[in-house]
Amino acid sequence: MKLSPFALTLTLLPAGQLLADTFERDQALKLPDVLISANRQVEARNDSSAANTVFTREDIDRLQPDSVTDLLRRVPGVQVSQTGGRGSIPGVYIRGTQSAQSLVLVDGQRIGSSTSGDSNLQHINIEQVERVEVLRGSRSVIYGSDAIGGVIQIFTRRGGEQGLQPRMHMGFGSNQTWERSLGLSGGDEQTRFNLGASLDETAGINRTHESYPSDGDHDAYRNKSLSLSLSHALTEDIEVGANLLDNRGKSEFDSPFDSVQQQPYNEFDVSSVSSYIDARINEAWKTRVEFGHSENREKNLDKLSDERSAFNTYRDSVNWQNDLTLNERNSLMLGGDWYEDRINSTTAFDEDSRWNRAAFIQHRFQANSFSTELGLRHDENQQFGSQNTWSGTFTLPLNPDNEILLSYSEGFRAPTFNDLYYPNYNNPDLKPETSKSYELQWRSQITESSRLEASLYRTDIEDAIIYSSRPENVASARINGFEAALKQELFGWQSNLGVAIIDPRDRDTGHTLARRARRTLSWDLDRQFDRLGLGASWQAVSSSYDDLNNQQPLGGYALLGLRSSWELNREIQLELKVDNLLDKGYSRALYSFQGSQYGYREEGRAWMFGVTWTPEI
């Protein structure tokens, strides 16, 4: 395989050295062996202390996922549970933690709701995504609140080579599903840009079994998405840029819980805009300033009544980071960030805004026989006061192809506005949830084409918030786990295998945490035969419980999917995939109707055919 000049430069850099190329981040986003999210800077994946998984645009095109959540199911240690419907809020459990205990970013900006704590990442259109990075394990020293379980960062599509590169995609599949997208990217020696627009629609399926007659309809979904990225090199050492992503649409869902018939739906808008200044002051000092604004808006309505409610979050943020190379062995990262959340809701909250400001520092030392990383962060929040977190990692190379990492990290999650101020169901005295994590990693380059990464970890969570008559800091959890990822080439086939075993328990009752399966497996197998690409996916999930008391079991399941692509010529490619080939019936969550429990339906066998046109100009 021929390496690009940028990739070749990266392979020759010593560990920890920052890259000096113009558009370094834009170029790095297209490479599989670099990482940005762990320390907010471009670094080799092997140099990062974080257990991580990276999906590039090339991976996305090969795997043909229909959503970001579909992509996340391939990450070892990550489980996804949705309560029916394409647009329903997913439970994304990283290493057994709750959804709200993991941070979701788009181009560096938080997109979560400050009222519910949900990220609504199910609405991020996969066609507008350049890259997805998943960090497993706490990164609160770098990002502050919510990064107990890990971090998911989504990067929007970027401009590529010089000149103009248009693209068009159209797909049609089961349940009247349509995918349509247009894009144009390009640039020159100083400027790069990308502009894209998408429209996804599906009639959906009926997600409930026994329920009211009003729930017997199919749950449709519609998503319009727009993305824009622009970067410009003012000089060889100064770059400025901006990124925008806007997803808005309508999502229908069932409502078997209420005492009257309803046909509810919501209108959503998840958007993020950011700008930055990236400058190399000298050979030893690089600085980056980011400004951001994100919105998470949701309006809930009902076709059978005039009932409506709205919960909108508006967030402004500033981040300043400095990366200093002190000498060949020592480097330092320090900076600060600030963000302010504002809510606008049909529900009257006692408080409708809060700010958070923080300072952080991290030191790296690289010796001949070992390396260390030590970080410290202090957060000051308008509502819950101050919080200190720190982390440390010791890396020991056993030989040129094997190394082990020992790490400790702390994390915390701030209570949401619902927790603190929702009328008649709140507790303004809540403290942040806190965590302590211990991890042992082993990384091995078995052969030139085979790599194994494995982790043993333990996470203890204190002051966890549970909900009865009102939210209380009375719960604690202990999560033990093992995960491994093996990437190798077998007789020309590219194989990616991920396995995870977890034991997530409530420390007071000993019960398994709800909707966390103890064992998961994901296996992707792909091969390119000249112009024909073939691939298969196998995902297996063991049984779990839908409730904290472990009285409502959820059965395990295994899913098989097939995919193919055919390059008709240099401009036109055909794609075909079949998900759930064996038409397996399964549920990821339960619902209650008239005293009985039923599983939400998941889609059976489904197919999608698509055409991608990339004309040459």
Tab-separated table of C-alpha atoms in Angstrom, residues 285-567:
chain	number	residue	atom	x	y	z
A	285	TRP	CA	5.035	25.803	21.391
A	286	LYS	CA	1.761	25.192	19.619
A	287	THR	CA	-1.534	26.811	20.624
A	288	ARG	CA	-5.164	26.338	19.590
A	289	VAL	CA	-8.246	28.381	20.490
A	290	GLU	CA	-11.734	27.033	19.729
A	291	PHE	CA	-15.081	28.842	19.912
A	292	GLY	CA	-18.288	26.831	19.742
A	293	HIS	CA	-22.073	26.959	19.860
A	294	SER	CA	-24.390	23.953	19.906
A	295	GLU	CA	-28.141	23.490	20.132
A	296	ASN	CA	-30.190	20.465	21.132
A	297	ARG	CA	-33.852	21.253	20.570
A	298	GLU	CA	-36.805	18.913	20.861
A	299	LYS	CA	-40.518	19.609	20.535
A	300	ASN	CA	-42.870	16.791	21.586
A	301	LEU	CA	-46.332	16.652	19.977
A	302	ASP	CA	-49.315	14.321	19.610
A	303	LYS	CA	-51.462	13.740	16.507
A	304	LEU	CA	-54.517	12.944	18.660
A	305	SER	CA	-54.404	15.963	20.982
A	306	ASP	CA	-53.104	19.492	21.375
A	307	GLU	CA	-50.510	18.461	23.935
A	308	ARG	CA	-47.000	19.735	23.277
A	309	SER	CA	-43.811	20.358	25.175
A	310	ALA	CA	-40.369	21.666	24.303
A	311	PHE	CA	-36.936	21.194	25.886
A	312	ASN	CA	-34.177	23.217	24.228
A	313	THR	CA	-30.512	23.490	25.204
A	314	TYR	CA	-28.221	26.254	23.932
A	315	ARG	CA	-24.520	26.032	24.714
A	316	ASP	CA	-21.597	28.425	24.098
A	317	SER	CA	-18.000	27.365	24.718
A	318	VAL	CA	-14.374	28.438	24.508
A	319	ASN	CA	-11.328	26.190	24.765
A	320	TRP	CA	-7.676	27.260	24.814
A	321	GLN	CA	-4.949	24.629	24.706
A	322	ASN	CA	-1.167	24.909	24.606
A	323	ASP	CA	1.152	22.042	23.671
A	324	LEU	CA	4.762	22.535	24.741
A	325	THR	CA	7.747	20.368	23.814
A	326	LEU	CA	10.132	21.035	26.707
A	327	ASN	CA	12.893	18.728	25.422
A	328	GLU	CA	13.276	15.339	23.771
A	329	ARG	CA	11.824	13.540	26.795
A	330	ASN	CA	9.299	15.969	28.291
A	331	SER	CA	6.169	17.582	26.895
A	332	LEU	CA	3.430	19.595	28.568
A	333	MET	CA	-0.191	20.309	27.713
A	334	LEU	CA	-2.034	23.026	29.572
A	335	GLY	CA	-5.041	25.206	29.026
A	336	GLY	CA	-8.535	26.073	30.103
A	337	ASP	CA	-12.106	25.871	28.915
A	338	TRP	CA	-15.422	27.556	29.618
A	339	TYR	CA	-18.960	26.782	28.596
A	340	GLU	CA	-22.405	28.048	29.488
A	341	ASP	CA	-25.666	26.108	29.169
A	342	ARG	CA	-29.010	27.842	28.730
A	343	ILE	CA	-32.367	26.120	28.513
A	344	ASN	CA	-35.668	27.271	27.057
A	345	SER	CA	-38.559	24.995	27.928
A	346	THR	CA	-42.329	24.869	28.227
A	347	THR	CA	-41.599	23.557	31.737
A	348	ALA	CA	-40.709	26.274	34.254
A	349	PHE	CA	-37.330	25.504	35.890
A	350	ASP	CA	-36.094	27.374	38.977
A	351	GLU	CA	-32.813	28.000	37.138
A	352	ASP	CA	-32.340	28.123	33.365
A	353	SER	CA	-28.588	28.661	32.919
A	354	ARG	CA	-25.222	27.715	34.397
A	355	TRP	CA	-21.555	28.131	33.518
A	356	ASN	CA	-18.540	25.887	33.984
A	357	ARG	CA	-14.905	26.951	33.837
A	358	ALA	CA	-11.849	24.755	34.188
A	359	ALA	CA	-8.065	24.605	33.990
A	360	PHE	CA	-6.079	21.476	33.144
A	361	ILE	CA	-2.465	20.373	32.822
A	362	GLN	CA	-0.871	17.143	31.639
A	363	HIS	CA	2.784	16.131	31.602
A	364	ARG	CA	4.402	13.401	29.504
A	365	PHE	CA	7.811	11.875	30.080
A	366	GLN	CA	9.485	9.525	27.598
A	367	ALA	CA	12.499	7.520	28.758
A	368	ASN	CA	14.332	4.766	26.908
A	369	SER	CA	12.714	1.981	28.905
A	370	PHE	CA	9.360	3.477	30.010
A	371	SER	CA	7.071	6.498	29.737
A	372	THR	CA	4.605	8.270	32.030
A	373	GLU	CA	1.600	10.563	31.701
A	374	LEU	CA	0.177	12.591	34.587
A	375	GLY	CA	-2.812	14.951	34.347
A	376	LEU	CA	-4.764	17.205	36.696
A	377	ARG	CA	-7.941	19.252	36.175
A	378	HIS	CA	-9.964	21.679	38.294
A	379	ASP	CA	-13.584	22.508	37.411
A	380	GLU	CA	-15.636	25.308	38.902
A	381	ASN	CA	-19.386	25.104	38.276
A	382	GLN	CA	-22.001	27.718	39.024
A	383	GLN	CA	-24.399	25.134	40.472
A	384	PHE	CA	-22.430	22.374	42.174
A	385	GLY	CA	-19.167	24.119	43.083
A	386	SER	CA	-15.688	22.737	42.398
A	387	GLN	CA	-14.407	19.330	41.375
A	388	ASN	CA	-10.822	18.042	41.045
A	389	THR	CA	-9.832	15.045	38.912
A	390	TRP	CA	-6.504	13.503	38.058
A	391	SER	CA	-5.123	10.615	36.034
A	392	GLY	CA	-1.834	8.792	35.588
A	393	THR	CA	-0.430	6.201	33.176
A	394	PHE	CA	2.764	4.149	33.236
A	395	THR	CA	3.819	2.528	29.947
A	396	LEU	CA	6.364	-0.279	29.854
A	397	PRO	CA	7.612	-1.603	26.477
A	398	LEU	CA	8.381	-5.316	26.792
A	399	ASN	CA	10.038	-5.405	23.368
A	400	PRO	CA	9.606	-3.503	20.077
A	401	ASP	CA	6.280	-5.239	19.408
A	402	ASN	CA	4.693	-5.468	22.871
A	403	GLU	CA	3.909	-3.026	25.653
A	404	ILE	CA	1.755	-2.869	28.747
A	405	LEU	CA	0.056	0.192	30.234
A	406	LEU	CA	-1.048	0.670	33.842
A	407	SER	CA	-3.411	3.585	34.427
A	408	TYR	CA	-5.633	5.229	37.014
A	409	SER	CA	-8.229	7.882	36.239
A	410	GLU	CA	-10.966	9.793	38.023
A	411	GLY	CA	-14.197	11.083	36.546
A	412	PHE	CA	-17.406	12.874	37.427
A	413	ARG	CA	-20.835	13.702	36.033
A	414	ALA	CA	-22.741	16.845	36.872
A	415	PRO	CA	-26.468	16.590	37.702
A	416	THR	CA	-28.769	17.725	34.882
A	417	PHE	CA	-31.302	20.555	35.055
A	418	ASN	CA	-34.026	17.905	35.374
A	419	ASP	CA	-32.219	16.411	38.372
A	420	LEU	CA	-31.800	19.759	40.080
A	421	TYR	CA	-34.848	21.823	39.109
A	422	TYR	CA	-37.642	19.841	37.422
A	423	PRO	CA	-40.865	20.978	39.186
A	424	ASN	CA	-42.059	18.613	41.932
A	425	TYR	CA	-39.379	16.069	41.048
A	426	ASN	CA	-36.014	17.596	41.840
A	427	ASN	CA	-33.204	17.803	44.357
A	428	PRO	CA	-31.144	21.029	44.294
A	429	ASP	CA	-28.719	19.520	46.842
A	430	LEU	CA	-27.421	16.800	44.513
A	431	LYS	CA	-23.684	16.275	44.237
A	432	PRO	CA	-21.839	15.151	41.098
A	433	GLU	CA	-21.448	11.421	40.520
A	434	THR	CA	-17.789	10.423	40.830
A	435	SER	CA	-15.708	7.500	39.594
A	436	LYS	CA	-12.331	5.843	40.009
A	437	SER	CA	-11.001	3.574	37.257
A	438	TYR	CA	-8.061	1.174	37.132
A	439	GLU	CA	-6.852	-0.368	33.892
A	440	LEU	CA	-4.233	-2.743	32.526
A	441	GLN	CA	-3.690	-2.679	28.752
A	442	TRP	CA	-1.627	-4.969	26.549
A	443	ARG	CA	-0.806	-3.943	22.991
A	444	SER	CA	0.912	-6.363	20.636
A	445	GLN	CA	1.977	-6.088	17.012
A	446	ILE	CA	1.811	-9.828	16.366
A	447	THR	CA	2.835	-9.629	12.722
A	448	GLU	CA	3.064	-6.862	10.164
A	449	SER	CA	-0.644	-7.334	9.372
A	450	SER	CA	-1.949	-8.450	12.808
A	451	ARG	CA	-2.433	-6.333	15.918
A	452	LEU	CA	-4.003	-7.197	19.280
A	453	GLU	CA	-5.172	-4.688	21.895
A	454	ALA	CA	-6.615	-5.984	25.178
A	455	SER	CA	-7.725	-4.351	28.439
A	456	LEU	CA	-8.627	-5.418	31.962
A	457	TYR	CA	-10.367	-2.690	33.955
A	458	ARG	CA	-12.374	-1.868	37.047
A	459	THR	CA	-14.582	1.202	37.572
A	460	ASP	CA	-16.107	2.216	40.910
A	461	ILE	CA	-18.894	4.817	40.825
A	462	GLU	CA	-20.001	6.675	43.967
A	463	ASP	CA	-22.877	9.086	44.663
A	464	ALA	CA	-24.708	7.696	41.630
A	465	ILE	CA	-28.080	9.346	41.116
A	466	ILE	CA	-31.176	7.132	41.270
A	467	TYR	CA	-34.794	8.177	40.815
A	468	SER	CA	-37.664	7.355	43.146
A	469	SER	CA	-39.829	10.139	44.572
A	470	ARG	CA	-36.965	12.459	43.640
A	471	PRO	CA	-33.330	12.118	42.513
A	472	GLU	CA	-30.890	11.091	45.258
A	473	ASN	CA	-27.103	10.451	45.530
A	474	VAL	CA	-27.572	7.046	47.151
A	475	ALA	CA	-26.349	4.444	44.661
A	476	SER	CA	-22.949	2.990	43.890
A	477	ALA	CA	-21.742	0.622	41.180
A	478	ARG	CA	-18.778	-1.628	40.517
A	479	ILE	CA	-17.907	-2.618	36.956
A	480	ASN	CA	-15.243	-5.192	36.135
A	481	GLY	CA	-14.457	-5.908	32.517
A	482	PHE	CA	-12.247	-7.353	29.821
A	483	GLU	CA	-12.179	-6.321	26.179
A	484	ALA	CA	-10.006	-7.147	23.189
A	485	ALA	CA	-9.715	-6.084	19.577
A	486	LEU	CA	-7.848	-8.164	17.009
A	487	LYS	CA	-7.168	-6.733	13.567
A	488	GLN	CA	-5.489	-8.945	10.983
A	489	GLU	CA	-5.370	-10.006	7.357
A	490	LEU	CA	-6.384	-13.598	6.574
A	491	PHE	CA	-5.774	-14.883	3.026
A	492	GLY	CA	-6.530	-11.452	1.613
A	493	TRP	CA	-9.537	-10.854	3.906
A	494	GLN	CA	-9.458	-7.925	6.332
A	495	SER	CA	-10.705	-9.134	9.717
A	496	ASN	CA	-11.739	-6.974	12.686
A	497	LEU	CA	-12.793	-8.913	15.775
A	498	GLY	CA	-13.945	-7.298	19.012
A	499	VAL	CA	-15.001	-9.089	22.206
A	500	ALA	CA	-16.009	-7.813	25.629
A	501	ILE	CA	-16.902	-9.426	28.956
A	502	ILE	CA	-18.253	-7.215	31.735
A	503	ASP	CA	-19.667	-7.661	35.218
A	504	PRO	CA	-21.590	-4.427	36.013
A	505	ARG	CA	-23.217	-4.540	39.442
A	506	ASP	CA	-25.093	-2.374	41.875
A	507	ARG	CA	-22.839	-2.567	44.941
A	508	ASP	CA	-25.737	-2.381	47.401
A	509	THR	CA	-27.975	-5.103	45.938
A	510	GLY	CA	-25.484	-7.141	43.912
A	511	HIS	CA	-27.845	-6.987	40.926
A	512	THR	CA	-26.604	-6.603	37.367
A	513	LEU	CA	-27.122	-3.110	35.973
A	514	ALA	CA	-30.068	-2.811	33.602
A	515	ARG	CA	-29.668	-3.433	29.849
A	516	ARG	CA	-25.994	-4.408	30.100
A	517	ALA	CA	-25.195	-7.744	28.501
A	518	ARG	CA	-22.266	-9.573	30.071
A	519	ARG	CA	-20.780	-10.770	26.779
A	520	THR	CA	-20.654	-9.175	23.340
A	521	LEU	CA	-18.862	-10.027	20.127
A	522	SER	CA	-18.499	-8.172	16.836
A	523	TRP	CA	-16.711	-9.512	13.763
A	524	ASP	CA	-16.316	-7.765	10.397
A	525	LEU	CA	-14.745	-9.572	7.465
A	526	ASP	CA	-14.053	-7.782	4.159
A	527	ARG	CA	-12.139	-8.350	0.949
A	528	GLN	CA	-11.639	-6.393	-2.250
A	529	PHE	CA	-11.498	-8.398	-5.513
A	530	ASP	CA	-10.378	-5.794	-8.051
A	531	ARG	CA	-13.609	-3.803	-8.541
A	532	LEU	CA	-15.790	-6.095	-6.383
A	533	GLY	CA	-15.936	-5.712	-2.614
A	534	LEU	CA	-17.497	-8.340	-0.339
A	535	GLY	CA	-18.094	-8.208	3.400
A	536	ALA	CA	-19.929	-9.789	6.302
A	537	SER	CA	-20.723	-8.782	9.890
A	538	TRP	CA	-21.526	-10.994	12.865
A	539	GLN	CA	-22.753	-9.449	16.125
A	540	ALA	CA	-23.626	-11.511	19.187
A	541	VAL	CA	-25.044	-10.192	22.470
A	542	SER	CA	-25.761	-12.295	25.557
A	543	SER	CA	-28.851	-12.005	27.763
A	544	SER	CA	-29.413	-9.109	30.153
A	545	TYR	CA	-32.070	-7.578	32.389
A	546	ASP	CA	-34.336	-4.657	31.595
A	547	ASP	CA	-34.737	-3.597	35.239
A	548	LEU	CA	-32.542	-2.897	38.270
A	549	ASN	CA	-34.177	-5.718	40.272
A	550	ASN	CA	-33.243	-8.318	37.624
A	551	GLN	CA	-36.836	-9.557	37.327
A	552	GLN	CA	-37.348	-8.776	33.625
A	553	PRO	CA	-34.923	-10.743	31.415
A	554	LEU	CA	-33.944	-9.791	27.880
A	555	GLY	CA	-32.879	-12.661	25.644
A	556	GLY	CA	-29.555	-12.734	23.881
A	557	TYR	CA	-29.292	-12.661	20.100
A	558	ALA	CA	-26.895	-12.914	17.170
A	559	LEU	CA	-27.173	-11.040	13.864
A	560	LEU	CA	-25.588	-11.744	10.496
A	561	GLY	CA	-25.233	-9.109	7.787
A	562	LEU	CA	-23.794	-9.214	4.265
A	563	ARG	CA	-22.638	-6.367	2.037
A	564	SER	CA	-21.065	-5.828	-1.358
A	565	SER	CA	-19.902	-3.041	-3.638
A	566	TRP	CA	-19.132	-2.939	-7.356
A	567	GLU	CA	-17.142	-0.209	-9.124
